Tab-separated table of C-alpha atoms in Angstrom:
chain	number	residue	atom	x	y	z
L	20	MET	CA	-0.123	0.040	-0.232
L	21	ASN	CA	1.372	3.625	-1.012
L	22	ASN	CA	1.717	6.160	1.347
L	23	LYS	CA	-1.485	8.189	-0.254
L	24	THR	CA	-3.487	5.578	0.158
L	25	LYS	CA	-2.371	4.654	3.817
L	26	SER	CA	-2.851	8.231	4.816
L	27	MET	CA	-6.461	8.239	3.313
L	28	VAL	CA	-7.179	5.077	5.074
L	29	GLY	CA	-5.732	6.507	8.505
L	30	VAL	CA	-7.595	9.858	8.012
L	31	GLY	CA	-10.983	7.811	7.228
L	32	LEU	CA	-10.496	5.786	10.503
L	33	PHE	CA	-9.757	8.903	12.543
L	34	THR	CA	-12.783	10.721	11.232
L	35	ALA	CA	-14.800	7.626	12.017
L	36	ILE	CA	-13.133	7.627	15.317
L	37	VAL	CA	-14.099	11.534	15.807
L	38	VAL	CA	-17.943	11.221	14.825
L	39	VAL	CA	-18.464	8.427	16.959
L	40	LEU	CA	-16.586	9.591	19.837
L	41	GLN	CA	-18.540	13.160	19.100
L	42	PHE	CA	-22.397	11.143	19.338
L	43	LEU	CA	-20.990	9.086	22.566
L	44	GLY	CA	-19.164	11.634	24.463
L	45	GLY	CA	-22.120	14.135	23.924
L	46	GLY	CA	-23.844	12.170	26.894
L	47	ILE	CA	-20.740	13.363	29.288
L	48	LYS	CA	-22.210	16.803	30.394
L	49	PHE	CA	-20.940	19.633	32.791
L	50	GLY	CA	-23.793	22.305	32.807
L	51	MET	CA	-25.390	22.429	29.449
L	52	PHE	CA	-22.580	21.403	27.141
L	53	SER	CA	-20.607	18.140	26.751
L	54	ILE	CA	-16.963	17.462	27.170
L	55	SER	CA	-15.109	17.166	23.692
L	56	LEU	CA	-13.261	14.307	23.963
L	57	VAL	CA	-13.290	14.482	20.255
L	58	LEU	CA	-9.811	16.604	20.247
L	59	VAL	CA	-7.915	13.674	21.180
L	60	PRO	CA	-8.079	11.996	17.656
L	61	ILE	CA	-7.955	15.063	16.371
L	62	VAL	CA	-4.626	15.965	17.700
L	63	VAL	CA	-3.618	12.571	16.892
L	64	GLY	CA	-4.406	12.690	13.603
L	65	SER	CA	-3.153	16.030	12.733
L	66	ALA	CA	0.244	15.012	14.405
L	67	ILE	CA	0.494	11.858	12.053
L	68	TYR	CA	-1.193	13.076	8.875
L	69	GLY	CA	-0.513	16.831	8.966
L	70	GLY	CA	-2.467	19.882	9.186
L	71	LYS	CA	-4.596	19.529	6.212
L	72	ALA	CA	-5.845	16.154	7.992
L	73	GLY	CA	-6.183	17.971	10.804
L	74	ALA	CA	-8.344	20.447	9.282
L	75	TRP	CA	-10.833	17.857	8.009
L	76	LEU	CA	-10.969	15.794	11.403
L	77	GLY	CA	-11.918	19.054	12.998
L	78	PHE	CA	-14.904	19.739	9.988
L	79	ALA	CA	-16.012	16.428	10.894
L	80	PHE	CA	-16.030	17.156	14.539
L	81	GLY	CA	-17.912	20.349	13.844
L	82	ALA	CA	-20.382	18.493	11.751
L	83	ALA	CA	-21.005	15.944	14.093
L	84	VAL	CA	-21.589	18.505	16.836
L	85	LEU	CA	-24.494	20.470	14.712
L	86	LEU	CA	-26.289	16.713	13.821
L	87	SER	CA	-25.738	15.793	17.736
L	88	GLY	CA	-27.638	18.337	18.937
L	89	ASP	CA	-24.863	19.493	21.361
L	90	ALA	CA	-25.380	23.200	19.638
L	91	ALA	CA	-29.070	23.001	19.630
L	92	ALA	CA	-29.248	25.875	22.096
L	93	PHE	CA	-27.329	28.227	19.852
L	94	LEU	CA	-28.721	26.965	16.946
L	95	VAL	CA	-32.337	28.612	17.563
L	96	ILE	CA	-31.041	31.947	18.501
L	97	ASN	CA	-28.785	32.393	15.414
L	98	PRO	CA	-28.653	29.315	13.035
L	99	LEU	CA	-26.045	30.683	10.575
L	100	ALA	CA	-23.824	31.986	13.409
L	101	THR	CA	-24.180	28.842	15.070
L	102	VAL	CA	-22.886	26.564	11.874
L	103	LEU	CA	-20.181	29.010	11.038
L	104	VAL	CA	-18.808	29.268	14.863
L	105	VAL	CA	-18.954	25.366	15.294
L	106	LEU	CA	-17.131	24.577	11.719
L	107	VAL	CA	-14.482	27.469	12.307
L	108	LYS	CA	-13.653	26.327	15.351
L	109	GLY	CA	-13.438	22.834	14.768
L	110	ILE	CA	-11.333	23.463	11.352
L	111	ALA	CA	-9.038	25.903	13.287
L	112	CYS	CA	-8.229	23.649	16.049
L	113	GLY	CA	-7.299	20.606	13.825
L	114	LEU	CA	-5.549	22.845	11.519
L	115	VAL	CA	-3.488	24.596	14.146
L	116	ALA	CA	-2.581	21.703	16.077
L	117	GLY	CA	-1.027	19.974	12.814
L	118	LEU	CA	0.693	23.010	12.126
L	119	LEU	CA	2.136	23.464	15.266
L	120	TYR	CA	3.295	19.714	15.375
L	121	ARG	CA	5.012	20.304	12.011
L	122	LEU	CA	6.591	23.422	13.299
L	123	LEU	CA	8.149	21.785	16.430
L	124	GLU	CA	8.660	18.068	15.332
L	125	LYS	CA	12.248	18.726	14.101
L	126	LEU	CA	12.862	20.083	17.342
L	127	ASN	CA	11.501	17.263	19.367
L	128	ARG	CA	8.414	15.215	18.735
L	129	THR	CA	7.228	14.994	22.268
L	130	ILE	CA	7.177	18.576	22.697
L	131	ALA	CA	5.700	18.977	19.604
L	132	VAL	CA	2.685	16.710	20.490
L	133	PHE	CA	2.356	18.251	23.679
L	134	ALA	CA	1.936	21.600	22.215
L	135	ALA	CA	-0.435	20.707	19.806
L	136	ALA	CA	-2.332	18.672	22.577
L	137	MET	CA	-2.400	22.010	24.326
L	138	ILE	CA	-3.311	24.319	21.726
L	139	CYS	CA	-6.314	22.180	20.109
L	140	PRO	CA	-8.373	22.989	23.156
L	141	MET	CA	-7.090	26.598	23.331
L	142	VAL	CA	-8.512	27.502	19.597
L	143	ASN	CA	-11.463	25.256	20.242
L	144	THR	CA	-12.396	27.176	23.278
L	145	GLY	CA	-11.347	30.398	22.363
L	146	ILE	CA	-13.189	30.385	19.406
L	147	PHE	CA	-16.449	29.244	20.666
L	148	LEU	CA	-15.974	32.226	23.378
L	149	LEU	CA	-15.310	34.849	20.753
L	150	GLY	CA	-18.566	33.409	18.856
L	151	CYS	CA	-20.371	34.059	22.044
L	152	GLN	CA	-19.107	37.567	22.433
L	153	PHE	CA	-20.002	38.262	18.591
L	154	PHE	CA	-23.209	36.556	18.128
L	155	PHE	CA	-24.798	35.478	21.476
L	156	LEU	CA	-23.858	37.924	24.270
L	157	GLU	CA	-27.477	39.087	25.195
L	158	THR	CA	-28.697	35.406	25.646
L	159	VAL	CA	-25.550	34.200	26.851
L	160	ALA	CA	-25.745	37.379	29.669
L	161	GLU	CA	-29.508	35.973	30.177
L	162	TRP	CA	-28.397	32.689	30.735
L	163	GLY	CA	-25.704	33.779	33.267
L	164	ALA	CA	-28.221	36.165	35.134
L	165	ALA	CA	-30.667	33.125	35.659
L	166	LEU	CA	-27.957	31.024	37.157
L	167	GLY	CA	-26.624	33.629	39.498
L	168	TYR	CA	-23.458	35.201	37.388
L	169	GLU	CA	-22.633	38.616	37.802
L	170	ASN	CA	-22.212	39.504	34.225
L	171	ALA	CA	-21.807	37.448	30.756
L	172	ALA	CA	-18.097	37.069	30.885
L	173	ALA	CA	-18.189	35.588	34.261
L	174	TYR	CA	-20.898	33.090	32.995
L	175	MET	CA	-18.933	32.551	29.612
L	176	PHE	CA	-15.447	31.683	31.460
L	177	LEU	CA	-16.843	29.990	34.732
L	178	GLY	CA	-19.998	28.171	33.223
L	179	LEU	CA	-19.546	27.682	29.916
L	180	ALA	CA	-15.698	27.078	29.134
L	181	GLY	CA	-14.048	26.833	32.536
L	182	LEU	CA	-14.591	23.261	33.623
L	183	ASN	CA	-15.207	22.103	30.468
L	184	PHE	CA	-11.809	23.776	29.072
L	185	LEU	CA	-9.839	22.163	31.822
L	186	ILE	CA	-10.868	18.797	31.478
L	187	GLU	CA	-10.507	18.864	27.701
L	188	LEU	CA	-7.131	20.253	27.951
L	189	GLY	CA	-6.105	17.816	30.688
L	190	VAL	CA	-7.568	14.732	28.690
L	191	ASN	CA	-5.591	15.796	25.588
L	192	ILE	CA	-2.306	16.432	27.427
L	193	ILE	CA	-2.122	12.962	28.844
L	194	LEU	CA	-3.955	10.716	26.035
L	195	ALA	CA	-2.644	12.492	22.582
L	196	PRO	CA	1.264	12.225	23.543
L	197	VAL	CA	0.653	8.217	24.528
L	198	ILE	CA	-1.474	7.495	21.601
L	199	VAL	CA	0.835	9.182	19.072
L	200	ARG	CA	3.871	7.419	20.565
L	201	LEU	CA	2.303	4.155	20.209
L	202	ILE	CA	1.065	4.700	16.799
L	203	ARG	CA	4.781	5.738	16.002
L	204	ILE	CA	6.343	2.492	17.593
L	205	GLY	CA	3.780	0.357	15.648
L	206	LYS	CA	4.948	1.888	12.388
């Protein structure tokens, strides 16, 4: 099997893992939103197959988020903005993770995968928060006020993103380097 075929098969397998994890992981909720365990195969896939593959895996993640109902609370408010934010954050987190990995890989593969594992949830959560700020601030402020938060920013950082981000970051930092290393050993 040539390298192009191996890459296509590998990216296809990672795409399936991303979709399955999104639909299964959607049941693990903290507050109104689920933890994105899907970021691990996005980081691993982007480290092994590059930034384009990471962007594709991020797109698959975004599409699965939209189809799974995880974005339903935002879809009723502004469907176009929701689709845009969800797809852009997915594509960007995979692309940036892959590009950062490639940039640092020549220095040290371990550092490269740790950096990719950290940047992926940062980009994912960062774009989510920017989307909340630009498209959904009034609604987010109402949700936060109903839960006793002083303002929208406090709710966005503490209620919507805080714990989710820390769990996603921790899971990525622990699992992605181990999985990449195991795959590299098996090659």
